[in-house]
């Protein structure tokens, strides 16, 4: 979704203690599935799905439901409806370009990494299974935090799970302004993807580096626990 005519910078190497990645829009593109899901939920709630979709991306479902039907804003209900998505709309999702290769490289290299998502565990486990993607050892899901993005505590919890409580040398991979703001508020470097938002929106949210998708990010090396990333074709 990047604007045309933007100059791309030469390759750069960046080194971090750990990597934390968002999931939906960063690793998996489930837009079509999510649209169908919220149309179904909107019909059940008697709410125009376009109204829900205008604010739902990058936001926890429990926070979205709180706006329209607080009685249904429970983890039991949210896990149930999100768990249905990969089962009912599995053919409507694909991995973000470069995601499969990057996740495999992270696992094979021994890099310290994890996923921090606004989705529930049922949703993430479902998509990873349906798409047969590498499952992260460290995972922060919607149920794990009191407040969702742009609040930074999800990424701070991610850092803790990685065993890097005293490090500020972490990089966050994100696609949504709310997630970028959460990563920056946590004190981390943020690499944003133009997979769901425009270059201008990602710049306004404060992203440090912006690329088209995960094909621009690769593992150069892992030494003494630190991972060196090569970033190609970043927008200037």
JSON list of C-alpha atoms in Angstrom, two decimals, residues 50-224:
[
{"chain": "A", "resi": 50, "resn": "UNK", "atom": "CA", "xyz": [-18.34, -1.37, 7.94]},
{"chain": "A", "resi": 51, "resn": "UNK", "atom": "CA", "xyz": [-18.52, 0.56, 11.21]},
{"chain": "A", "resi": 52, "resn": "UNK", "atom": "CA", "xyz": [-16.78, -2.28, 13.04]},
{"chain": "A", "resi": 53, "resn": "UNK", "atom": "CA", "xyz": [-14.14, -2.79, 10.34]},
{"chain": "A", "resi": 54, "resn": "UNK", "atom": "CA", "xyz": [-13.24, 0.90, 10.33]},
{"chain": "A", "resi": 55, "resn": "UNK", "atom": "CA", "xyz": [-11.68, 0.54, 13.79]},
{"chain": "A", "resi": 56, "resn": "UNK", "atom": "CA", "xyz": [-11.04, -3.19, 14.32]},
{"chain": "A", "resi": 57, "resn": "UNK", "atom": "CA", "xyz": [-7.66, -3.74, 12.62]},
{"chain": "A", "resi": 58, "resn": "UNK", "atom": "CA", "xyz": [-4.82, -4.10, 15.11]},
{"chain": "A", "resi": 59, "resn": "UNK", "atom": "CA", "xyz": [-7.32, -3.99, 17.95]},
{"chain": "A", "resi": 60, "resn": "UNK", "atom": "CA", "xyz": [-8.36, -6.82, 20.25]},
{"chain": "A", "resi": 61, "resn": "UNK", "atom": "CA", "xyz": [-11.83, -8.22, 19.52]},
{"chain": "A", "resi": 62, "resn": "UNK", "atom": "CA", "xyz": [-12.74, -7.90, 23.19]},
{"chain": "A", "resi": 63, "resn": "UNK", "atom": "CA", "xyz": [-12.11, -4.14, 22.96]},
{"chain": "A", "resi": 64, "resn": "UNK", "atom": "CA", "xyz": [-14.13, -3.90, 19.74]},
{"chain": "A", "resi": 65, "resn": "UNK", "atom": "CA", "xyz": [-17.06, -5.84, 21.22]},
{"chain": "A", "resi": 66, "resn": "UNK", "atom": "CA", "xyz": [-17.00, -3.63, 24.32]},
{"chain": "A", "resi": 67, "resn": "UNK", "atom": "CA", "xyz": [-18.09, -0.77, 22.05]},
{"chain": "A", "resi": 68, "resn": "UNK", "atom": "CA", "xyz": [-21.11, -2.57, 20.63]},
{"chain": "A", "resi": 69, "resn": "UNK", "atom": "CA", "xyz": [-22.21, -5.30, 23.05]},
{"chain": "A", "resi": 70, "resn": "UNK", "atom": "CA", "xyz": [-20.38, -5.27, 26.42]},
{"chain": "A", "resi": 71, "resn": "UNK", "atom": "CA", "xyz": [-22.18, -8.47, 27.48]},
{"chain": "A", "resi": 72, "resn": "UNK", "atom": "CA", "xyz": [-20.28, -10.37, 24.80]},
{"chain": "A", "resi": 73, "resn": "UNK", "atom": "CA", "xyz": [-16.93, -8.81, 25.65]},
{"chain": "A", "resi": 74, "resn": "UNK", "atom": "CA", "xyz": [-15.72, -11.92, 27.49]},
{"chain": "A", "resi": 75, "resn": "UNK", "atom": "CA", "xyz": [-12.69, -14.09, 26.76]},
{"chain": "A", "resi": 76, "resn": "UNK", "atom": "CA", "xyz": [-14.86, -17.17, 26.51]},
{"chain": "A", "resi": 77, "resn": "UNK", "atom": "CA", "xyz": [-16.95, -15.62, 23.72]},
{"chain": "A", "resi": 78, "resn": "UNK", "atom": "CA", "xyz": [-13.99, -13.97, 21.95]},
{"chain": "A", "resi": 79, "resn": "UNK", "atom": "CA", "xyz": [-11.96, -17.19, 21.95]},
{"chain": "A", "resi": 80, "resn": "UNK", "atom": "CA", "xyz": [-14.98, -19.04, 20.57]},
{"chain": "A", "resi": 81, "resn": "UNK", "atom": "CA", "xyz": [-15.66, -16.65, 17.69]},
{"chain": "A", "resi": 82, "resn": "UNK", "atom": "CA", "xyz": [-11.98, -16.18, 16.82]},
{"chain": "A", "resi": 83, "resn": "UNK", "atom": "CA", "xyz": [-11.33, -19.91, 16.99]},
{"chain": "A", "resi": 84, "resn": "UNK", "atom": "CA", "xyz": [-13.97, -20.35, 14.30]},
{"chain": "A", "resi": 85, "resn": "UNK", "atom": "CA", "xyz": [-12.24, -18.03, 11.82]},
{"chain": "A", "resi": 86, "resn": "UNK", "atom": "CA", "xyz": [-9.43, -20.33, 10.57]},
{"chain": "A", "resi": 87, "resn": "UNK", "atom": "CA", "xyz": [-11.87, -23.27, 10.45]},
{"chain": "A", "resi": 88, "resn": "UNK", "atom": "CA", "xyz": [-14.56, -21.42, 8.49]},
{"chain": "A", "resi": 89, "resn": "UNK", "atom": "CA", "xyz": [-12.43, -19.10, 6.35]},
{"chain": "A", "resi": 90, "resn": "UNK", "atom": "CA", "xyz": [-9.07, -20.90, 6.18]},
{"chain": "A", "resi": 91, "resn": "UNK", "atom": "CA", "xyz": [-8.92, -20.67, 2.40]},
{"chain": "A", "resi": 92, "resn": "UNK", "atom": "CA", "xyz": [-9.21, -16.86, 2.63]},
{"chain": "A", "resi": 93, "resn": "UNK", "atom": "CA", "xyz": [-5.81, -16.35, 4.29]},
{"chain": "A", "resi": 94, "resn": "UNK", "atom": "CA", "xyz": [-2.24, -16.47, 3.00]},
{"chain": "A", "resi": 95, "resn": "UNK", "atom": "CA", "xyz": [1.13, -15.70, 4.53]},
{"chain": "A", "resi": 96, "resn": "UNK", "atom": "CA", "xyz": [2.60, -12.25, 3.95]},
{"chain": "A", "resi": 97, "resn": "UNK", "atom": "CA", "xyz": [5.29, -12.47, 1.23]},
{"chain": "A", "resi": 98, "resn": "UNK", "atom": "CA", "xyz": [8.56, -13.53, 2.87]},
{"chain": "A", "resi": 99, "resn": "UNK", "atom": "CA", "xyz": [6.92, -14.68, 6.13]},
{"chain": "A", "resi": 100, "resn": "UNK", "atom": "CA", "xyz": [7.44, -18.41, 5.68]},
{"chain": "A", "resi": 101, "resn": "UNK", "atom": "CA", "xyz": [11.14, -18.00, 4.86]},
{"chain": "A", "resi": 102, "resn": "UNK", "atom": "CA", "xyz": [11.77, -15.52, 7.67]},
{"chain": "A", "resi": 103, "resn": "UNK", "atom": "CA", "xyz": [10.06, -17.62, 10.35]},
{"chain": "A", "resi": 104, "resn": "UNK", "atom": "CA", "xyz": [11.98, -20.70, 9.25]},
{"chain": "A", "resi": 105, "resn": "UNK", "atom": "CA", "xyz": [15.25, -18.73, 9.30]},
{"chain": "A", "resi": 106, "resn": "UNK", "atom": "CA", "xyz": [14.52, -17.37, 12.78]},
{"chain": "A", "resi": 107, "resn": "UNK", "atom": "CA", "xyz": [13.93, -20.88, 14.07]},
{"chain": "A", "resi": 108, "resn": "UNK", "atom": "CA", "xyz": [16.92, -22.45, 12.30]},
{"chain": "A", "resi": 109, "resn": "UNK", "atom": "CA", "xyz": [19.36, -19.68, 13.28]},
{"chain": "A", "resi": 110, "resn": "UNK", "atom": "CA", "xyz": [18.54, -19.88, 16.98]},
{"chain": "A", "resi": 111, "resn": "UNK", "atom": "CA", "xyz": [17.54, -16.21, 17.08]},
{"chain": "A", "resi": 112, "resn": "UNK", "atom": "CA", "xyz": [15.56, -14.98, 20.09]},
{"chain": "A", "resi": 113, "resn": "UNK", "atom": "CA", "xyz": [12.12, -14.12, 18.76]},
{"chain": "A", "resi": 114, "resn": "UNK", "atom": "CA", "xyz": [8.43, -14.20, 19.52]},
{"chain": "A", "resi": 115, "resn": "UNK", "atom": "CA", "xyz": [5.01, -13.03, 18.36]},
{"chain": "A", "resi": 116, "resn": "UNK", "atom": "CA", "xyz": [2.93, -10.31, 20.03]},
{"chain": "A", "resi": 117, "resn": "UNK", "atom": "CA", "xyz": [-0.62, -10.18, 18.69]},
{"chain": "A", "resi": 118, "resn": "UNK", "atom": "CA", "xyz": [-4.02, -8.65, 19.31]},
{"chain": "A", "resi": 119, "resn": "UNK", "atom": "CA", "xyz": [-5.56, -12.01, 18.40]},
{"chain": "A", "resi": 120, "resn": "UNK", "atom": "CA", "xyz": [-6.48, -14.78, 20.82]},
{"chain": "A", "resi": 121, "resn": "UNK", "atom": "CA", "xyz": [-4.46, -17.97, 21.25]},
{"chain": "A", "resi": 122, "resn": "UNK", "atom": "CA", "xyz": [-7.25, -19.89, 19.50]},
{"chain": "A", "resi": 123, "resn": "UNK", "atom": "CA", "xyz": [-6.95, -17.62, 16.45]},
{"chain": "A", "resi": 124, "resn": "UNK", "atom": "CA", "xyz": [-3.16, -17.71, 16.21]},
{"chain": "A", "resi": 125, "resn": "UNK", "atom": "CA", "xyz": [-2.89, -21.47, 16.76]},
{"chain": "A", "resi": 126, "resn": "UNK", "atom": "CA", "xyz": [-5.59, -21.93, 14.11]},
{"chain": "A", "resi": 127, "resn": "UNK", "atom": "CA", "xyz": [-3.84, -19.86, 11.46]},
{"chain": "A", "resi": 128, "resn": "UNK", "atom": "CA", "xyz": [-0.40, -21.38, 12.13]},
{"chain": "A", "resi": 129, "resn": "UNK", "atom": "CA", "xyz": [-1.93, -24.84, 11.75]},
{"chain": "A", "resi": 130, "resn": "UNK", "atom": "CA", "xyz": [-3.97, -24.06, 8.63]},
{"chain": "A", "resi": 131, "resn": "UNK", "atom": "CA", "xyz": [-1.02, -22.34, 6.90]},
{"chain": "A", "resi": 132, "resn": "UNK", "atom": "CA", "xyz": [1.59, -24.75, 8.28]},
{"chain": "A", "resi": 133, "resn": "UNK", "atom": "CA", "xyz": [3.88, -21.97, 9.53]},
{"chain": "A", "resi": 134, "resn": "UNK", "atom": "CA", "xyz": [6.63, -22.18, 12.15]},
{"chain": "A", "resi": 135, "resn": "UNK", "atom": "CA", "xyz": [5.08, -21.82, 15.61]},
{"chain": "A", "resi": 136, "resn": "UNK", "atom": "CA", "xyz": [6.86, -19.32, 17.88]},
{"chain": "A", "resi": 137, "resn": "UNK", "atom": "CA", "xyz": [8.11, -20.61, 21.22]},
{"chain": "A", "resi": 138, "resn": "UNK", "atom": "CA", "xyz": [7.26, -17.25, 22.79]},
{"chain": "A", "resi": 139, "resn": "UNK", "atom": "CA", "xyz": [3.79, -15.84, 22.22]},
{"chain": "A", "resi": 140, "resn": "UNK", "atom": "CA", "xyz": [1.85, -12.93, 23.71]},
{"chain": "A", "resi": 141, "resn": "UNK", "atom": "CA", "xyz": [-1.85, -13.04, 22.85]},
{"chain": "A", "resi": 142, "resn": "UNK", "atom": "CA", "xyz": [-4.85, -10.82, 23.54]},
{"chain": "A", "resi": 143, "resn": "UNK", "atom": "CA", "xyz": [-5.73, -12.62, 26.77]},
{"chain": "A", "resi": 144, "resn": "UNK", "atom": "CA", "xyz": [-2.31, -11.94, 28.26]},
{"chain": "A", "resi": 145, "resn": "UNK", "atom": "CA", "xyz": [-2.63, -8.17, 28.76]},
{"chain": "A", "resi": 146, "resn": "UNK", "atom": "CA", "xyz": [-5.15, -5.85, 30.38]},
{"chain": "A", "resi": 147, "resn": "UNK", "atom": "CA", "xyz": [-4.87, -3.26, 27.64]},
{"chain": "A", "resi": 148, "resn": "UNK", "atom": "CA", "xyz": [-4.25, -3.87, 23.95]},
{"chain": "A", "resi": 149, "resn": "UNK", "atom": "CA", "xyz": [-2.18, -1.86, 21.46]},
{"chain": "A", "resi": 150, "resn": "UNK", "atom": "CA", "xyz": [-1.30, 1.04, 21.31]},
{"chain": "A", "resi": 151, "resn": "UNK", "atom": "CA", "xyz": [-0.61, 0.40, 25.00]},
{"chain": "A", "resi": 152, "resn": "UNK", "atom": "CA", "xyz": [3.01, -0.86, 25.20]},
{"chain": "A", "resi": 153, "resn": "UNK", "atom": "CA", "xyz": [2.58, -3.51, 27.87]},
{"chain": "A", "resi": 154, "resn": "UNK", "atom": "CA", "xyz": [2.06, -6.29, 25.29]},
{"chain": "A", "resi": 155, "resn": "UNK", "atom": "CA", "xyz": [5.53, -5.66, 23.86]},
{"chain": "A", "resi": 156, "resn": "UNK", "atom": "CA", "xyz": [7.03, -5.24, 27.32]},
{"chain": "A", "resi": 157, "resn": "UNK", "atom": "CA", "xyz": [5.56, -8.63, 28.24]},
{"chain": "A", "resi": 158, "resn": "UNK", "atom": "CA", "xyz": [7.01, -10.00, 25.01]},
{"chain": "A", "resi": 159, "resn": "UNK", "atom": "CA", "xyz": [10.45, -8.77, 26.05]},
{"chain": "A", "resi": 160, "resn": "UNK", "atom": "CA", "xyz": [10.02, -10.47, 29.43]},
{"chain": "A", "resi": 161, "resn": "UNK", "atom": "CA", "xyz": [9.02, -13.75, 27.80]},
{"chain": "A", "resi": 162, "resn": "UNK", "atom": "CA", "xyz": [12.17, -13.60, 25.68]},
{"chain": "A", "resi": 163, "resn": "UNK", "atom": "CA", "xyz": [14.21, -13.26, 28.89]},
{"chain": "A", "resi": 164, "resn": "UNK", "atom": "CA", "xyz": [15.45, -9.81, 27.88]},
{"chain": "A", "resi": 165, "resn": "UNK", "atom": "CA", "xyz": [13.90, -7.68, 30.65]},
{"chain": "A", "resi": 166, "resn": "UNK", "atom": "CA", "xyz": [16.95, -5.43, 30.91]},
{"chain": "A", "resi": 167, "resn": "UNK", "atom": "CA", "xyz": [17.46, -4.88, 27.18]},
{"chain": "A", "resi": 168, "resn": "UNK", "atom": "CA", "xyz": [16.14, -2.04, 25.05]},
{"chain": "A", "resi": 169, "resn": "UNK", "atom": "CA", "xyz": [17.79, -3.54, 21.96]},
{"chain": "A", "resi": 170, "resn": "UNK", "atom": "CA", "xyz": [14.70, -5.15, 20.48]},
{"chain": "A", "resi": 171, "resn": "UNK", "atom": "CA", "xyz": [13.04, -4.72, 17.13]},
{"chain": "A", "resi": 172, "resn": "UNK", "atom": "CA", "xyz": [9.30, -4.87, 16.51]},
{"chain": "A", "resi": 173, "resn": "UNK", "atom": "CA", "xyz": [7.82, -5.88, 13.14]},
{"chain": "A", "resi": 174, "resn": "UNK", "atom": "CA", "xyz": [4.42, -4.25, 12.61]},
{"chain": "A", "resi": 175, "resn": "UNK", "atom": "CA", "xyz": [1.87, -3.24, 9.97]},
{"chain": "A", "resi": 176, "resn": "UNK", "atom": "CA", "xyz": [-0.61, -1.11, 11.92]},
{"chain": "A", "resi": 177, "resn": "UNK", "atom": "CA", "xyz": [-0.26, 2.37, 13.44]},
{"chain": "A", "resi": 178, "resn": "UNK", "atom": "CA", "xyz": [-1.56, 1.12, 16.83]},
{"chain": "A", "resi": 179, "resn": "UNK", "atom": "CA", "xyz": [1.15, -1.55, 16.92]},
{"chain": "A", "resi": 180, "resn": "UNK", "atom": "CA", "xyz": [3.87, 0.87, 15.82]},
{"chain": "A", "resi": 181, "resn": "UNK", "atom": "CA", "xyz": [2.89, 3.22, 18.62]},
{"chain": "A", "resi": 182, "resn": "UNK", "atom": "CA", "xyz": [2.94, 0.33, 21.11]},
{"chain": "A", "resi": 183, "resn": "UNK", "atom": "CA", "xyz": [6.44, -0.72, 20.00]},
{"chain": "A", "resi": 184, "resn": "UNK", "atom": "CA", "xyz": [7.78, 2.82, 20.15]},
{"chain": "A", "resi": 185, "resn": "UNK", "atom": "CA", "xyz": [6.19, 3.42, 23.57]},
{"chain": "A", "resi": 186, "resn": "UNK", "atom": "CA", "xyz": [7.98, 0.29, 24.80]},
{"chain": "A", "resi": 187, "resn": "UNK", "atom": "CA", "xyz": [11.27, 1.87, 23.72]},
{"chain": "A", "resi": 188, "resn": "UNK", "atom": "CA", "xyz": [11.99, -0.46, 20.80]},
{"chain": "A", "resi": 189, "resn": "UNK", "atom": "CA", "xyz": [12.97, 0.01, 17.16]},
{"chain": "A", "resi": 190, "resn": "UNK", "atom": "CA", "xyz": [10.01, -0.55, 14.82]},
{"chain": "A", "resi": 191, "resn": "UNK", "atom": "CA", "xyz": [10.20, -1.86, 11.26]},
{"chain": "A", "resi": 192, "resn": "UNK", "atom": "CA", "xyz": [6.84, -1.38, 9.56]},
{"chain": "A", "resi": 193, "resn": "UNK", "atom": "CA", "xyz": [5.35, -3.13, 6.53]},
{"chain": "A", "resi": 194, "resn": "UNK", "atom": "CA", "xyz": [3.12, -1.40, 3.98]},
{"chain": "A", "resi": 195, "resn": "UNK", "atom": "CA", "xyz": [0.85, -4.46, 3.83]},
{"chain": "A", "resi": 196, "resn": "UNK", "atom": "CA", "xyz": [-2.30, -2.88, 5.29]},
{"chain": "A", "resi": 197, "resn": "UNK", "atom": "CA", "xyz": [-1.62, 0.86, 5.64]},
{"chain": "A", "resi": 198, "resn": "UNK", "atom": "CA", "xyz": [-0.07, 3.60, 3.54]},
{"chain": "A", "resi": 199, "resn": "UNK", "atom": "CA", "xyz": [3.51, 4.77, 3.84]},
{"chain": "A", "resi": 200, "resn": "UNK", "atom": "CA", "xyz": [2.26, 8.09, 5.15]},
{"chain": "A", "resi": 201, "resn": "UNK", "atom": "CA", "xyz": [0.21, 6.44, 7.91]},
{"chain": "A", "resi": 202, "resn": "UNK", "atom": "CA", "xyz": [3.20, 4.35, 9.03]},
{"chain": "A", "resi": 203, "resn": "UNK", "atom": "CA", "xyz": [5.47, 7.40, 9.01]},
{"chain": "A", "resi": 204, "resn": "UNK", "atom": "CA", "xyz": [2.94, 9.38, 11.05]},
{"chain": "A", "resi": 205, "resn": "UNK", "atom": "CA", "xyz": [2.78, 6.55, 13.62]},
{"chain": "A", "resi": 206, "resn": "UNK", "atom": "CA", "xyz": [6.55, 6.82, 14.13]},
{"chain": "A", "resi": 207, "resn": "UNK", "atom": "CA", "xyz": [8.02, 3.76, 12.37]},
{"chain": "A", "resi": 208, "resn": "UNK", "atom": "CA", "xyz": [11.84, 3.80, 12.25]},
{"chain": "A", "resi": 209, "resn": "UNK", "atom": "CA", "xyz": [12.15, 1.78, 9.03]},
{"chain": "A", "resi": 210, "resn": "UNK", "atom": "CA", "xyz": [9.45, 1.01, 6.46]},
{"chain": "A", "resi": 211, "resn": "UNK", "atom": "CA", "xyz": [9.54, -1.80, 3.88]},
{"chain": "A", "resi": 212, "resn": "UNK", "atom": "CA", "xyz": [6.99, -3.35, 1.55]},
{"chain": "A", "resi": 213, "resn": "UNK", "atom": "CA", "xyz": [6.85, -6.78, 3.20]},
{"chain": "A", "resi": 214, "resn": "UNK", "atom": "CA", "xyz": [9.00, -9.46, 4.86]},
{"chain": "A", "resi": 215, "resn": "UNK", "atom": "CA", "xyz": [10.90, -10.23, 1.64]},
{"chain": "A", "resi": 216, "resn": "UNK", "atom": "CA", "xyz": [12.96, -7.15, 2.53]},
{"chain": "A", "resi": 217, "resn": "UNK", "atom": "CA", "xyz": [14.10, -8.61, 5.88]},
{"chain": "A", "resi": 218, "resn": "UNK", "atom": "CA", "xyz": [16.54, -11.50, 6.28]},
{"chain": "A", "resi": 219, "resn": "UNK", "atom": "CA", "xyz": [18.73, -13.01, 8.99]},
{"chain": "A", "resi": 220, "resn": "UNK", "atom": "CA", "xyz": [22.36, -12.17, 8.27]},
{"chain": "A", "resi": 221, "resn": "UNK", "atom": "CA", "xyz": [23.84, -13.84, 11.35]},
{"chain": "A", "resi": 222, "resn": "UNK", "atom": "CA", "xyz": [23.27, -14.75, 14.99]},
{"chain": "A", "resi": 223, "resn": "UNK", "atom": "CA", "xyz": [26.26, -14.31, 17.29]},
{"chain": "A", "resi": 224, "resn": "UNK", "atom": "CA", "xyz": [26.41, -14.31, 21.10]}
]
